[in-house]
Short mmCIF file of C-alpha atoms in Angstrom, two decimals:
data_model
loop_
_atom_site.label_atom_id
_atom_site.label_comp_id
_atom_site.label_asym_id
_atom_site.label_seq_id
_atom_site.Cartn_x
_atom_site.Cartn_y
_atom_site.Cartn_z
CA UNK A 1 -13.08 -25.88 17.20
CA UNK A 2 -10.55 -27.52 18.76
CA UNK A 3 -7.14 -27.40 17.15
CA UNK A 4 -6.12 -30.80 18.45
CA UNK A 5 -8.99 -32.33 16.71
CA UNK A 6 -8.97 -31.23 14.15
CA UNK A 7 -5.42 -32.48 13.71
CA UNK A 8 -6.31 -35.87 15.05
CA UNK A 9 -8.90 -36.51 12.39
CA UNK A 10 -6.18 -35.18 9.36
CA UNK A 11 -4.07 -38.04 10.82
CA UNK A 12 -6.18 -39.96 11.25
CA UNK A 13 -7.14 -39.35 7.38
CA UNK A 14 -3.63 -39.86 6.31
CA UNK A 15 -2.83 -42.94 7.71
CA UNK A 16 -6.52 -44.45 7.33
CA UNK A 17 -5.98 -45.82 11.18
CA UNK A 18 -6.70 -44.98 14.16
CA UNK A 19 -4.10 -47.33 15.30
CA UNK A 20 -1.45 -45.52 12.80
CA UNK A 21 -2.91 -42.02 13.65
CA UNK A 22 -2.21 -42.65 17.41
CA UNK A 23 1.56 -43.56 16.84
CA UNK A 24 1.90 -40.43 14.64
CA UNK A 25 0.42 -38.74 17.50
CA UNK A 26 2.13 -40.55 20.61
CA UNK A 27 -0.83 -40.68 22.12
CA UNK A 28 -3.07 -43.98 22.55
CA UNK A 29 -5.79 -44.77 20.17
CA UNK A 30 -8.18 -44.69 22.70
CA UNK A 31 -7.20 -41.01 22.79
CA UNK A 32 -7.61 -40.64 18.98
CA UNK A 33 -11.09 -42.50 18.82
CA UNK A 34 -12.07 -39.94 21.74
CA UNK A 35 -11.18 -36.72 19.79
CA UNK A 36 -12.79 -38.10 16.41
CA UNK A 37 -15.93 -38.31 18.34
CA UNK A 38 -15.66 -34.92 19.88
CA UNK A 39 -14.78 -33.47 16.34
CA UNK A 40 -17.93 -35.59 15.06
CA UNK A 41 -20.35 -34.17 17.80
CA UNK A 42 -19.65 -31.02 17.48
CA UNK A 43 -19.94 -30.71 13.39
CA UNK A 44 -22.90 -33.18 13.16
CA UNK A 45 -21.79 -35.51 10.91
CA UNK A 46 -20.09 -38.84 11.04
CA UNK A 47 -16.48 -38.57 9.50
CA UNK A 48 -15.56 -41.84 9.31
CA UNK A 49 -16.69 -45.42 8.63
CA UNK A 50 -15.02 -47.92 11.52
CA UNK A 51 -14.36 -51.10 9.26
CA UNK A 52 -12.19 -53.81 10.59
CA UNK A 53 -9.30 -52.37 8.11
CA UNK A 54 -9.12 -49.39 8.72
CA UNK A 55 -11.29 -45.82 8.72
CA UNK A 56 -12.70 -44.87 5.65
CA UNK A 57 -14.04 -40.95 5.33
CA UNK A 58 -17.49 -40.47 4.50
CA UNK A 59 -18.58 -38.55 1.84
CA UNK A 60 -18.83 -35.67 4.92
CA UNK A 61 -14.67 -36.43 5.99
CA UNK A 62 -13.89 -35.99 2.49
CA UNK A 63 -15.48 -32.14 2.16
CA UNK A 64 -14.60 -31.49 5.31
CA UNK A 65 -10.65 -32.78 5.29
CA UNK A 66 -9.40 -29.95 2.28
CA UNK A 67 -11.04 -27.32 5.05
CA UNK A 68 -9.68 -29.09 7.57
CA UNK A 69 -6.31 -28.50 6.62
CA UNK A 70 -6.93 -24.95 5.36
CA UNK A 71 -7.81 -24.80 9.37
CA UNK A 72 -4.37 -26.05 10.89
CA UNK A 73 -2.38 -24.20 8.33
CA UNK A 74 -4.36 -21.02 9.54
CA UNK A 75 -3.78 -22.04 13.12
CA UNK A 76 -0.02 -22.33 12.03
CA UNK A 77 0.30 -18.93 10.88
CA UNK A 78 -1.34 -17.22 13.33
CA UNK A 79 1.03 -19.20 16.14
CA UNK A 80 3.81 -18.14 14.13
CA UNK A 81 3.05 -14.54 13.51
CA UNK A 82 3.84 -14.25 17.64
CA UNK A 83 6.54 -16.78 18.44
CA UNK A 84 9.30 -14.80 19.42
CA UNK A 85 11.90 -14.27 16.54
CA UNK A 86 9.01 -14.26 14.09
CA UNK A 87 7.22 -11.20 14.13
CA UNK A 88 8.91 -7.76 13.44
CA UNK A 89 10.67 -5.79 16.30
CA UNK A 90 8.08 -2.61 16.79
CA UNK A 91 9.90 0.96 17.69
CA UNK A 92 8.51 3.93 18.01
CA UNK A 93 10.89 6.42 16.77
CA UNK A 94 8.99 9.70 17.35
CA UNK A 95 9.36 11.05 13.92
CA UNK A 96 10.88 9.84 10.13
CA UNK A 97 12.78 12.75 9.42
CA UNK A 98 15.10 12.60 12.94
CA UNK A 99 18.26 11.06 13.47
CA UNK A 100 16.88 8.68 15.51
CA UNK A 101 15.26 6.97 12.32
CA UNK A 102 19.11 7.24 11.11
CA UNK A 103 20.60 5.40 14.25
CA UNK A 104 17.90 2.32 13.33
CA UNK A 105 19.38 2.56 10.06
CA UNK A 106 22.37 1.98 11.27
CA UNK A 107 20.99 -0.69 13.00
CA UNK A 108 19.49 -2.23 10.32
CA UNK A 109 22.51 -2.16 7.75
CA UNK A 110 24.67 -4.08 10.76
CA UNK A 111 21.62 -6.81 11.37
CA UNK A 112 19.76 -7.27 8.71
CA UNK A 113 18.32 -10.43 9.55
CA UNK A 114 16.43 -8.23 12.33
CA UNK A 115 12.67 -6.97 11.17
CA UNK A 116 11.46 -3.78 11.81
CA UNK A 117 8.44 -2.24 12.29
CA UNK A 118 9.05 1.34 12.58
CA UNK A 119 5.91 3.49 14.37
CA UNK A 120 5.82 7.09 15.29
CA UNK A 121 3.79 7.80 18.61
CA UNK A 122 3.46 11.63 18.87
CA UNK A 123 3.78 11.58 23.25
CA UNK A 124 5.86 10.72 26.12
CA UNK A 125 3.13 9.17 27.77
CA UNK A 126 1.46 7.47 24.90
CA UNK A 127 4.59 5.50 23.81
CA UNK A 128 5.25 4.62 27.24
CA UNK A 129 2.05 3.69 27.96
CA UNK A 130 2.24 1.52 24.28
CA UNK A 131 5.40 0.03 25.82
CA UNK A 132 3.87 -1.74 29.07
CA UNK A 133 0.49 -2.88 27.39
CA UNK A 134 2.64 -4.28 24.50
CA UNK A 135 1.59 -2.71 21.72
CA UNK A 136 5.24 -2.04 21.01
CA UNK A 137 8.34 -3.33 21.78
CA UNK A 138 10.58 -0.02 22.31
CA UNK A 139 10.33 3.90 21.90
CA UNK A 140 13.28 6.50 22.43
CA UNK A 141 12.54 9.12 24.97
CA UNK A 142 14.29 11.75 26.81
CA UNK A 143 12.52 10.31 29.97
CA UNK A 144 13.97 12.22 32.77
CA UNK A 145 13.32 15.16 31.35
CA UNK A 146 9.40 14.51 30.96
CA UNK A 147 9.87 14.14 34.65
CA UNK A 148 7.47 11.29 34.72
CA UNK A 149 8.41 8.03 36.68
CA UNK A 150 8.26 4.83 34.39
CA UNK A 151 5.39 2.52 34.60
CA UNK A 152 6.29 -0.71 37.19
CA UNK A 153 8.20 -3.39 34.66
CA UNK A 154 9.19 -0.68 32.29
CA UNK A 155 13.26 -0.07 31.99
CA UNK A 156 15.18 2.87 30.18
CA UNK A 157 18.53 3.06 29.58
CA UNK A 158 20.54 5.84 27.51
CA UNK A 159 21.82 5.24 24.45
CA UNK A 160 22.35 8.15 22.11
CA UNK A 161 23.23 11.74 23.24
CA UNK A 162 22.04 15.00 19.98
CA UNK A 163 24.55 17.75 20.29
CA UNK A 164 22.77 21.09 19.26
CA UNK A 165 23.46 23.27 16.98
CA UNK A 166 22.12 27.28 15.98
CA UNK A 167 20.20 26.79 12.88
CA UNK A 168 20.05 30.51 11.15
CA UNK A 169 19.96 32.08 7.54
CA UNK A 170 22.94 33.81 5.91
CA UNK A 171 22.29 37.24 7.05
CA UNK A 172 21.68 36.20 10.49
CA UNK A 173 24.27 38.14 13.33
CA UNK A 174 25.85 34.58 14.18
CA UNK A 175 25.37 33.22 10.39
CA UNK A 176 29.74 33.59 10.26
CA UNK A 177 30.28 32.26 13.40
CA UNK A 178 32.64 28.99 13.06
CA UNK A 179 31.23 27.67 16.82
CA UNK A 180 28.81 29.85 19.71
CA UNK A 181 28.02 29.07 23.16
CA UNK A 182 25.17 28.77 23.89
CA UNK A 183 25.54 31.99 26.79
CA UNK A 184 25.88 34.46 23.71
CA UNK A 185 22.39 33.60 23.02
CA UNK A 186 20.88 35.31 26.46
CA UNK A 187 17.88 37.66 25.35
CA UNK A 188 17.84 35.86 21.86
CA UNK A 189 14.47 34.84 20.43
CA UNK A 190 14.76 31.15 19.19
CA UNK A 191 11.60 29.98 17.22
CA UNK A 192 10.58 26.11 17.71
CA UNK A 193 6.60 26.58 17.05
CA UNK A 194 6.28 22.73 17.47
CA UNK A 195 7.46 22.93 21.07
CA UNK A 196 3.60 22.04 22.26
CA UNK A 197 3.46 22.36 26.14
CA UNK A 198 3.58 18.66 27.79
CA UNK A 199 6.00 17.55 25.61
CA UNK A 200 8.99 16.47 26.25
CA UNK A 201 11.34 18.20 24.02
CA UNK A 202 9.29 21.24 25.10
CA UNK A 203 10.81 20.56 28.88
CA UNK A 204 14.07 20.39 27.57
CA UNK A 205 13.78 23.40 25.59
CA UNK A 206 12.26 25.28 28.46
CA UNK A 207 14.80 24.02 31.05
CA UNK A 208 17.94 24.88 28.39
CA UNK A 209 16.43 28.60 28.36
CA UNK A 210 16.56 28.82 31.96
CA UNK A 211 20.14 27.51 32.06
CA UNK A 212 21.39 30.17 29.47
CA UNK A 213 19.16 33.29 29.15
CA UNK A 214 17.29 32.73 25.49
CA UNK A 215 13.91 33.41 24.96
CA UNK A 216 12.14 29.97 23.27
CA UNK A 217 8.84 31.31 21.12
CA UNK A 218 6.41 28.57 20.39
CA UNK A 219 3.91 30.76 18.85
CA UNK A 220 2.88 28.61 16.04
CA UNK A 221 1.37 27.75 13.29
CA UNK A 222 3.88 24.96 13.30
CA UNK A 223 3.68 23.58 9.18
CA UNK A 224 6.14 21.33 9.73
CA UNK A 225 10.43 21.23 10.09
CA UNK A 226 10.63 22.23 6.07
CA UNK A 227 8.05 25.60 6.82
CA UNK A 228 10.29 25.98 9.52
CA UNK A 229 13.55 26.00 7.95
CA UNK A 230 12.27 27.70 4.69
CA UNK A 231 11.13 31.21 7.04
CA UNK A 232 14.56 30.95 8.78
CA UNK A 233 16.52 30.36 6.33
CA UNK A 234 15.21 33.80 4.98
CA UNK A 235 15.19 35.64 8.36
CA UNK A 236 17.55 38.13 9.54
CA UNK A 237 16.14 37.65 13.54
CA UNK A 238 14.82 34.07 13.39
CA UNK A 239 16.94 30.98 14.47
CA UNK A 240 16.10 27.73 15.87
CA UNK A 241 17.63 24.59 17.24
CA UNK A 242 18.07 21.58 15.85
CA UNK A 243 20.35 18.38 15.93
CA UNK A 244 23.73 18.08 14.46
CA UNK A 245 22.81 14.65 12.63
CA UNK A 246 19.05 15.78 12.04
CA UNK A 247 19.20 14.59 8.06
CA UNK A 248 17.86 18.09 6.38
CA UNK A 249 17.09 19.02 2.65
CA UNK A 250 16.82 22.46 1.72
CA UNK A 251 16.73 24.33 -2.05
CA UNK A 252 19.62 25.56 -3.60
CA UNK A 253 20.09 28.99 -2.76
CA UNK A 254 18.77 28.90 0.85
CA UNK A 255 22.66 28.98 1.97
CA UNK A 256 21.52 28.19 5.48
CA UNK A 257 24.23 27.85 8.48
CA UNK A 258 23.87 24.87 11.53
CA UNK A 259 26.42 26.06 13.62
CA UNK A 260 27.80 24.34 16.46
CA UNK A 261 27.37 25.06 20.27
CA UNK A 262 29.79 24.70 22.34
CA UNK A 263 31.57 26.01 25.97
CA UNK A 264 29.51 23.90 27.10
CA UNK A 265 28.10 21.97 24.12
CA UNK A 266 24.01 21.38 25.04
CA UNK A 267 22.90 17.33 24.11
CA UNK A 268 19.69 15.98 24.26
CA UNK A 269 19.88 12.92 25.57
CA UNK A 270 17.51 9.58 24.30
CA UNK A 271 17.06 6.76 26.10
CA UNK A 272 15.78 3.51 25.12
CA UNK A 273 12.74 2.34 26.42
CA UNK A 274 11.58 -1.37 27.26
CA UNK A 275 9.33 -3.64 28.80
CA UNK A 276 11.77 -5.78 31.13
CA UNK A 277 9.92 -9.16 30.54
CA UNK A 278 9.52 -8.59 26.63
CA UNK A 279 11.19 -12.21 25.61
CA UNK A 280 11.09 -10.68 21.79
CA UNK A 281 15.29 -11.64 20.78
CA UNK A 282 15.37 -8.60 18.64
CA UNK A 283 14.76 -6.67 21.14
CA UNK A 284 17.97 -8.22 22.96
CA UNK A 285 20.36 -7.37 19.47
CA UNK A 286 18.90 -4.15 19.64
CA UNK A 287 19.89 -3.10 23.33
CA UNK A 288 23.64 -4.78 23.24
CA UNK A 289 24.14 -2.82 19.67
CA UNK A 290 22.56 0.47 20.90
CA UNK A 291 25.16 0.06 24.81
CA UNK A 292 27.99 -1.36 22.58
CA UNK A 293 27.81 2.47 20.26
CA UNK A 294 27.19 4.63 23.27
CA UNK A 295 30.39 6.78 23.62
CA UNK A 296 31.46 7.91 26.55
CA UNK A 297 29.73 11.67 27.30
CA UNK A 298 32.46 14.33 27.16
CA UNK A 299 33.39 16.72 30.09
CA UNK A 300 31.92 19.82 28.15
CA UNK A 301 28.56 18.89 27.67
CA UNK A 302 25.08 20.50 29.44
CA UNK A 303 22.11 18.60 30.05
CA UNK A 304 18.74 18.85 32.09
CA UNK A 305 18.81 18.22 35.63
CA UNK A 306 19.49 14.51 36.86
CA UNK A 307 20.47 13.26 33.26
#
Protein backbone atom coordinates (compact mmCIF):
# COMPACT_ATOMS: atom_id res chain seq x y z
CA UNK A 1 0.00 0.00 0.00
CA UNK A 2 1.31 3.42 -0.99
CA UNK A 3 2.21 5.43 2.11
CA UNK A 4 1.82 8.70 0.21
CA UNK A 5 -1.71 7.79 -0.89
CA UNK A 6 -2.71 6.83 2.66
CA UNK A 7 -1.21 10.07 4.02
CA UNK A 8 -3.21 12.00 1.40
CA UNK A 9 -6.42 10.20 2.39
CA UNK A 10 -5.89 11.13 6.05
CA UNK A 11 -5.15 14.76 5.09
CA UNK A 12 -8.41 14.99 3.14
CA UNK A 13 -10.35 13.36 5.98
CA UNK A 14 -8.89 15.86 8.47
CA UNK A 15 -9.39 18.90 6.21
CA UNK A 16 -12.77 17.90 4.84
CA UNK A 17 -11.75 19.31 1.44
CA UNK A 18 -9.47 18.24 -1.38
CA UNK A 19 -8.36 21.85 -1.93
CA UNK A 20 -7.32 22.42 1.69
CA UNK A 21 -5.58 19.03 1.87
CA UNK A 22 -3.62 20.00 -1.25
CA UNK A 23 -2.42 23.16 0.48
CA UNK A 24 -1.41 21.20 3.58
CA UNK A 25 0.52 18.69 1.47
CA UNK A 26 2.02 21.32 -0.88
CA UNK A 27 0.68 19.58 -3.98
CA UNK A 28 -2.03 20.35 -6.54
CA UNK A 29 -5.68 19.39 -5.99
CA UNK A 30 -5.39 17.17 -9.06
CA UNK A 31 -2.54 15.22 -7.38
CA UNK A 32 -4.67 14.77 -4.26
CA UNK A 33 -7.59 13.52 -6.32
CA UNK A 34 -5.41 11.05 -8.26
CA UNK A 35 -3.87 9.65 -5.09
CA UNK A 36 -7.22 9.13 -3.42
CA UNK A 37 -8.65 7.56 -6.58
CA UNK A 38 -5.69 5.17 -6.78
CA UNK A 39 -6.18 4.17 -3.15
CA UNK A 40 -9.91 3.62 -3.72
CA UNK A 41 -9.06 1.50 -6.73
CA UNK A 42 -6.64 -0.62 -4.70
CA UNK A 43 -9.15 -1.08 -1.86
CA UNK A 44 -12.12 -1.57 -4.12
CA UNK A 45 -14.34 0.88 -2.19
CA UNK A 46 -15.23 4.56 -2.24
CA UNK A 47 -13.66 6.47 0.64
CA UNK A 48 -15.26 9.88 0.05
CA UNK A 49 -18.45 11.31 -1.28
CA UNK A 50 -17.50 14.36 -3.33
CA UNK A 51 -19.80 17.30 -2.62
CA UNK A 52 -19.74 20.96 -3.68
CA UNK A 53 -18.75 21.99 -0.17
CA UNK A 54 -16.01 19.41 0.27
CA UNK A 55 -15.43 15.68 0.80
CA UNK A 56 -17.44 13.55 3.20
CA UNK A 57 -16.21 10.17 4.41
CA UNK A 58 -18.28 7.19 3.32
CA UNK A 59 -19.02 4.40 5.76
CA UNK A 60 -16.00 2.55 4.31
CA UNK A 61 -13.90 5.68 4.68
CA UNK A 62 -14.86 6.00 8.34
CA UNK A 63 -13.98 2.33 8.89
CA UNK A 64 -10.62 2.73 7.14
CA UNK A 65 -9.55 6.00 8.82
CA UNK A 66 -8.29 4.68 12.22
CA UNK A 67 -6.39 1.90 10.49
CA UNK A 68 -4.88 4.40 8.07
CA UNK A 69 -3.64 6.48 10.99
CA UNK A 70 -2.10 3.38 12.57
CA UNK A 71 -0.51 2.45 9.25
CA UNK A 72 1.15 5.87 9.02
CA UNK A 73 2.36 5.65 12.63
CA UNK A 74 3.92 2.25 11.92
CA UNK A 75 5.56 3.56 8.77
CA UNK A 76 7.06 6.48 10.68
CA UNK A 77 8.41 4.18 13.41
CA UNK A 78 9.93 1.92 10.75
CA UNK A 79 11.72 4.87 9.15
CA UNK A 80 12.83 6.24 12.53
CA UNK A 81 14.34 2.88 13.50
CA UNK A 82 17.01 3.24 10.81
CA UNK A 83 17.29 7.01 10.67
CA UNK A 84 20.91 8.03 11.43
CA UNK A 85 21.30 8.69 15.12
CA UNK A 86 18.06 6.97 16.13
CA UNK A 87 19.29 3.37 16.04
CA UNK A 88 21.54 2.02 18.79
CA UNK A 89 25.20 1.67 17.79
CA UNK A 90 25.83 -2.08 17.43
CA UNK A 91 29.34 -3.05 18.56
CA UNK A 92 31.02 -6.46 18.91
CA UNK A 93 33.19 -6.89 22.03
CA UNK A 94 34.22 -10.57 21.55
CA UNK A 95 33.36 -11.41 25.20
CA UNK A 96 31.47 -9.58 27.93
CA UNK A 97 34.00 -10.63 30.59
CA UNK A 98 36.93 -9.04 28.79
CA UNK A 99 38.42 -5.59 29.20
CA UNK A 100 36.86 -4.30 25.98
CA UNK A 101 33.48 -4.28 27.71
CA UNK A 102 35.01 -2.06 30.38
CA UNK A 103 36.38 0.20 27.67
CA UNK A 104 32.89 0.65 26.23
CA UNK A 105 31.48 1.24 29.71
CA UNK A 106 33.95 4.10 30.10
CA UNK A 107 32.80 5.45 26.75
CA UNK A 108 29.15 5.21 27.78
CA UNK A 109 29.86 7.06 31.02
CA UNK A 110 31.48 9.83 29.00
CA UNK A 111 28.66 9.83 26.41
CA UNK A 112 25.46 8.61 28.12
CA UNK A 113 23.42 9.99 25.22
CA UNK A 114 24.82 7.28 22.90
CA UNK A 115 22.71 4.13 22.93
CA UNK A 116 24.79 0.97 22.58
CA UNK A 117 23.85 -2.55 21.51
CA UNK A 118 26.66 -4.96 22.48
CA UNK A 119 27.05 -8.29 20.72
CA UNK A 120 29.62 -11.06 21.07
CA UNK A 121 30.85 -12.64 17.86
CA UNK A 122 33.47 -15.32 18.34
CA UNK A 123 35.86 -15.31 15.42
CA UNK A 124 37.47 -12.49 13.49
CA UNK A 125 36.22 -13.55 10.06
CA UNK A 126 32.59 -13.57 11.22
CA UNK A 127 32.94 -10.19 12.91
CA UNK A 128 34.67 -8.57 9.93
CA UNK A 129 32.05 -9.97 7.56
CA UNK A 130 29.33 -8.57 9.83
CA UNK A 131 30.93 -5.12 9.59
CA UNK A 132 31.19 -5.45 5.81
CA UNK A 133 27.56 -6.57 5.49
CA UNK A 134 26.25 -3.90 7.87
CA UNK A 135 24.83 -6.23 10.54
CA UNK A 136 27.09 -4.57 13.11
CA UNK A 137 28.61 -1.09 13.12
CA UNK A 138 32.03 -1.94 14.56
CA UNK A 139 34.12 -4.64 16.17
CA UNK A 140 37.32 -4.78 18.21
CA UNK A 141 39.86 -7.13 16.65
CA UNK A 142 43.60 -7.74 16.47
CA UNK A 143 43.41 -7.45 12.70
CA UNK A 144 47.13 -7.60 11.95
CA UNK A 145 47.50 -10.79 13.96
CA UNK A 146 44.98 -12.69 11.86
CA UNK A 147 47.06 -12.11 8.72
CA UNK A 148 43.95 -11.67 6.59
CA UNK A 149 43.38 -8.46 4.63
CA UNK A 150 40.31 -6.42 5.43
CA UNK A 151 37.49 -6.39 2.86
CA UNK A 152 37.25 -3.39 0.57
CA UNK A 153 35.55 -0.47 2.26
CA UNK A 154 36.37 -1.73 5.78
CA UNK A 155 38.88 0.24 7.85
CA UNK A 156 40.74 -0.33 11.13
CA UNK A 157 42.62 1.84 13.59
CA UNK A 158 44.60 0.93 16.70
CA UNK A 159 42.66 2.03 19.77
CA UNK A 160 43.70 -0.10 22.76
CA UNK A 161 46.80 -2.01 23.90
CA UNK A 162 46.44 -4.59 26.67
CA UNK A 163 49.56 -5.33 28.76
CA UNK A 164 49.85 -9.03 29.59
CA UNK A 165 50.39 -10.58 33.02
CA UNK A 166 51.18 -14.09 34.14
CA UNK A 167 48.42 -15.57 36.32
CA UNK A 168 49.50 -18.18 38.89
CA UNK A 169 48.47 -19.77 42.16
CA UNK A 170 50.21 -18.83 45.45
CA UNK A 171 52.53 -21.88 45.36
CA UNK A 172 53.79 -21.44 41.80
CA UNK A 173 57.53 -20.86 41.37
CA UNK A 174 56.93 -17.29 40.16
CA UNK A 175 54.21 -16.44 42.68
CA UNK A 176 56.39 -14.08 44.71
CA UNK A 177 57.87 -12.23 41.76
CA UNK A 178 56.84 -8.54 41.64
CA UNK A 179 57.34 -8.65 37.87
CA UNK A 180 58.70 -11.09 35.34
CA UNK A 181 60.59 -10.86 32.06
CA UNK A 182 58.92 -12.97 29.33
CA UNK A 183 62.27 -14.65 28.66
CA UNK A 184 61.99 -16.31 32.12
CA UNK A 185 59.11 -18.38 30.71
CA UNK A 186 61.32 -20.17 28.16
CA UNK A 187 60.57 -23.89 28.17
CA UNK A 188 57.68 -23.50 30.63
CA UNK A 189 54.06 -24.46 30.04
CA UNK A 190 51.37 -21.81 29.81
CA UNK A 191 47.91 -23.34 29.85
CA UNK A 192 45.34 -21.69 27.54
CA UNK A 193 42.58 -24.18 26.60
CA UNK A 194 40.57 -21.43 24.87
CA UNK A 195 43.24 -21.00 22.17
CA UNK A 196 41.43 -22.66 19.31
CA UNK A 197 43.31 -22.93 16.01
CA UNK A 198 42.42 -20.21 13.53
CA UNK A 199 41.43 -17.60 16.08
CA UNK A 200 43.21 -14.26 16.24
CA UNK A 201 44.23 -14.80 19.87
CA UNK A 202 45.70 -18.24 19.10
CA UNK A 203 47.79 -16.61 16.35
CA UNK A 204 48.91 -13.93 18.81
CA UNK A 205 50.01 -16.37 21.52
CA UNK A 206 51.70 -18.68 19.00
CA UNK A 207 53.83 -15.73 17.90
CA UNK A 208 54.51 -14.75 21.51
CA UNK A 209 55.57 -18.33 22.34
CA UNK A 210 57.93 -18.38 19.38
CA UNK A 211 59.47 -15.08 20.47
CA UNK A 212 60.11 -16.04 24.10
CA UNK A 213 60.36 -19.84 24.03
CA UNK A 214 57.38 -20.73 26.22
CA UNK A 215 54.99 -23.56 25.40
CA UNK A 216 51.31 -22.73 24.87
CA UNK A 217 49.25 -25.73 25.97
CA UNK A 218 45.74 -25.55 24.52
CA UNK A 219 44.63 -29.03 25.60
CA UNK A 220 41.04 -28.77 26.88
CA UNK A 221 38.30 -29.07 27.62
CA UNK A 222 37.61 -25.35 27.84
CA UNK A 223 35.07 -24.77 30.62
CA UNK A 224 35.45 -20.98 30.55
CA UNK A 225 37.53 -18.38 32.35
CA UNK A 226 36.22 -19.19 35.84
CA UNK A 227 37.19 -22.88 35.62
CA UNK A 228 40.57 -21.95 34.12
CA UNK A 229 41.37 -19.56 36.97
CA UNK A 230 40.15 -22.01 39.60
CA UNK A 231 42.47 -24.71 38.26
CA UNK A 232 45.48 -22.43 37.92
CA UNK A 233 45.00 -20.92 41.38
CA UNK A 234 45.10 -24.39 42.96
CA UNK A 235 48.12 -25.63 40.96
CA UNK A 236 51.82 -25.43 41.75
CA UNK A 237 52.87 -25.74 38.09
CA UNK A 238 50.14 -24.31 35.88
CA UNK A 239 50.08 -20.68 34.77
CA UNK A 240 48.15 -18.72 32.17
CA UNK A 241 48.18 -15.30 30.55
CA UNK A 242 45.64 -12.62 31.44
CA UNK A 243 45.40 -8.94 30.73
CA UNK A 244 46.31 -6.33 33.30
CA UNK A 245 42.81 -4.90 32.77
CA UNK A 246 40.76 -8.10 32.53
CA UNK A 247 38.13 -7.99 35.32
CA UNK A 248 38.69 -11.11 37.40
CA UNK A 249 36.73 -12.33 40.41
CA UNK A 250 37.69 -15.40 42.45
CA UNK A 251 36.45 -16.99 45.68
CA UNK A 252 38.10 -16.08 49.01
CA UNK A 253 41.04 -18.32 49.80
CA UNK A 254 42.24 -18.76 46.22
CA UNK A 255 44.95 -16.10 46.70
CA UNK A 256 46.06 -16.07 43.02
CA UNK A 257 48.78 -13.80 41.65
CA UNK A 258 48.65 -11.52 38.59
CA UNK A 259 52.31 -10.88 37.81
CA UNK A 260 53.17 -8.05 35.36
CA UNK A 261 55.38 -9.02 32.41
CA UNK A 262 58.15 -6.52 31.73
CA UNK A 263 61.40 -6.07 29.81
CA UNK A 264 59.62 -6.12 27.40
CA UNK A 265 55.90 -5.89 28.15
CA UNK A 266 53.83 -7.95 25.70
CA UNK A 267 50.89 -5.91 24.42
CA UNK A 268 47.77 -7.38 22.88
CA UNK A 269 46.83 -4.82 20.19
CA UNK A 270 43.12 -4.10 19.67
CA UNK A 271 41.86 -2.19 16.65
CA UNK A 272 38.43 -0.77 16.02
CA UNK A 273 37.09 -2.08 12.70
CA UNK A 274 34.29 -0.27 10.88
CA UNK A 275 32.86 0.27 7.42
CA UNK A 276 34.10 3.52 5.91
CA UNK A 277 30.71 4.52 4.49
CA UNK A 278 28.78 3.87 7.73
CA UNK A 279 26.85 7.11 8.39
CA UNK A 280 25.87 6.43 12.01
CA UNK A 281 26.83 9.61 13.93
CA UNK A 282 27.53 7.68 17.14
CA UNK A 283 30.23 5.71 15.33
CA UNK A 284 32.10 8.97 14.73
CA UNK A 285 31.69 9.84 18.43
CA UNK A 286 33.10 6.45 19.47
CA UNK A 287 36.05 6.76 17.09
CA UNK A 288 36.92 10.25 18.36
CA UNK A 289 36.70 9.07 21.97
CA UNK A 290 38.94 6.04 21.41
CA UNK A 291 41.47 8.01 19.37
CA UNK A 292 41.73 10.69 22.06
CA UNK A 293 42.09 8.08 24.81
CA UNK A 294 44.76 6.02 22.97
CA UNK A 295 48.11 6.78 24.62
CA UNK A 296 51.44 6.88 22.89
CA UNK A 297 52.88 3.38 22.97
CA UNK A 298 55.94 3.10 25.28
CA UNK A 299 59.24 1.89 23.92
CA UNK A 300 59.93 -1.32 25.87
CA UNK A 301 57.07 -3.44 24.58
CA UNK A 302 56.55 -6.49 22.40
CA UNK A 303 53.84 -6.76 19.76
CA UNK A 304 53.34 -9.18 16.88
CA UNK A 305 55.19 -8.58 13.63
CA UNK A 306 53.74 -5.72 11.67
CA UNK A 307 52.07 -4.26 14.74
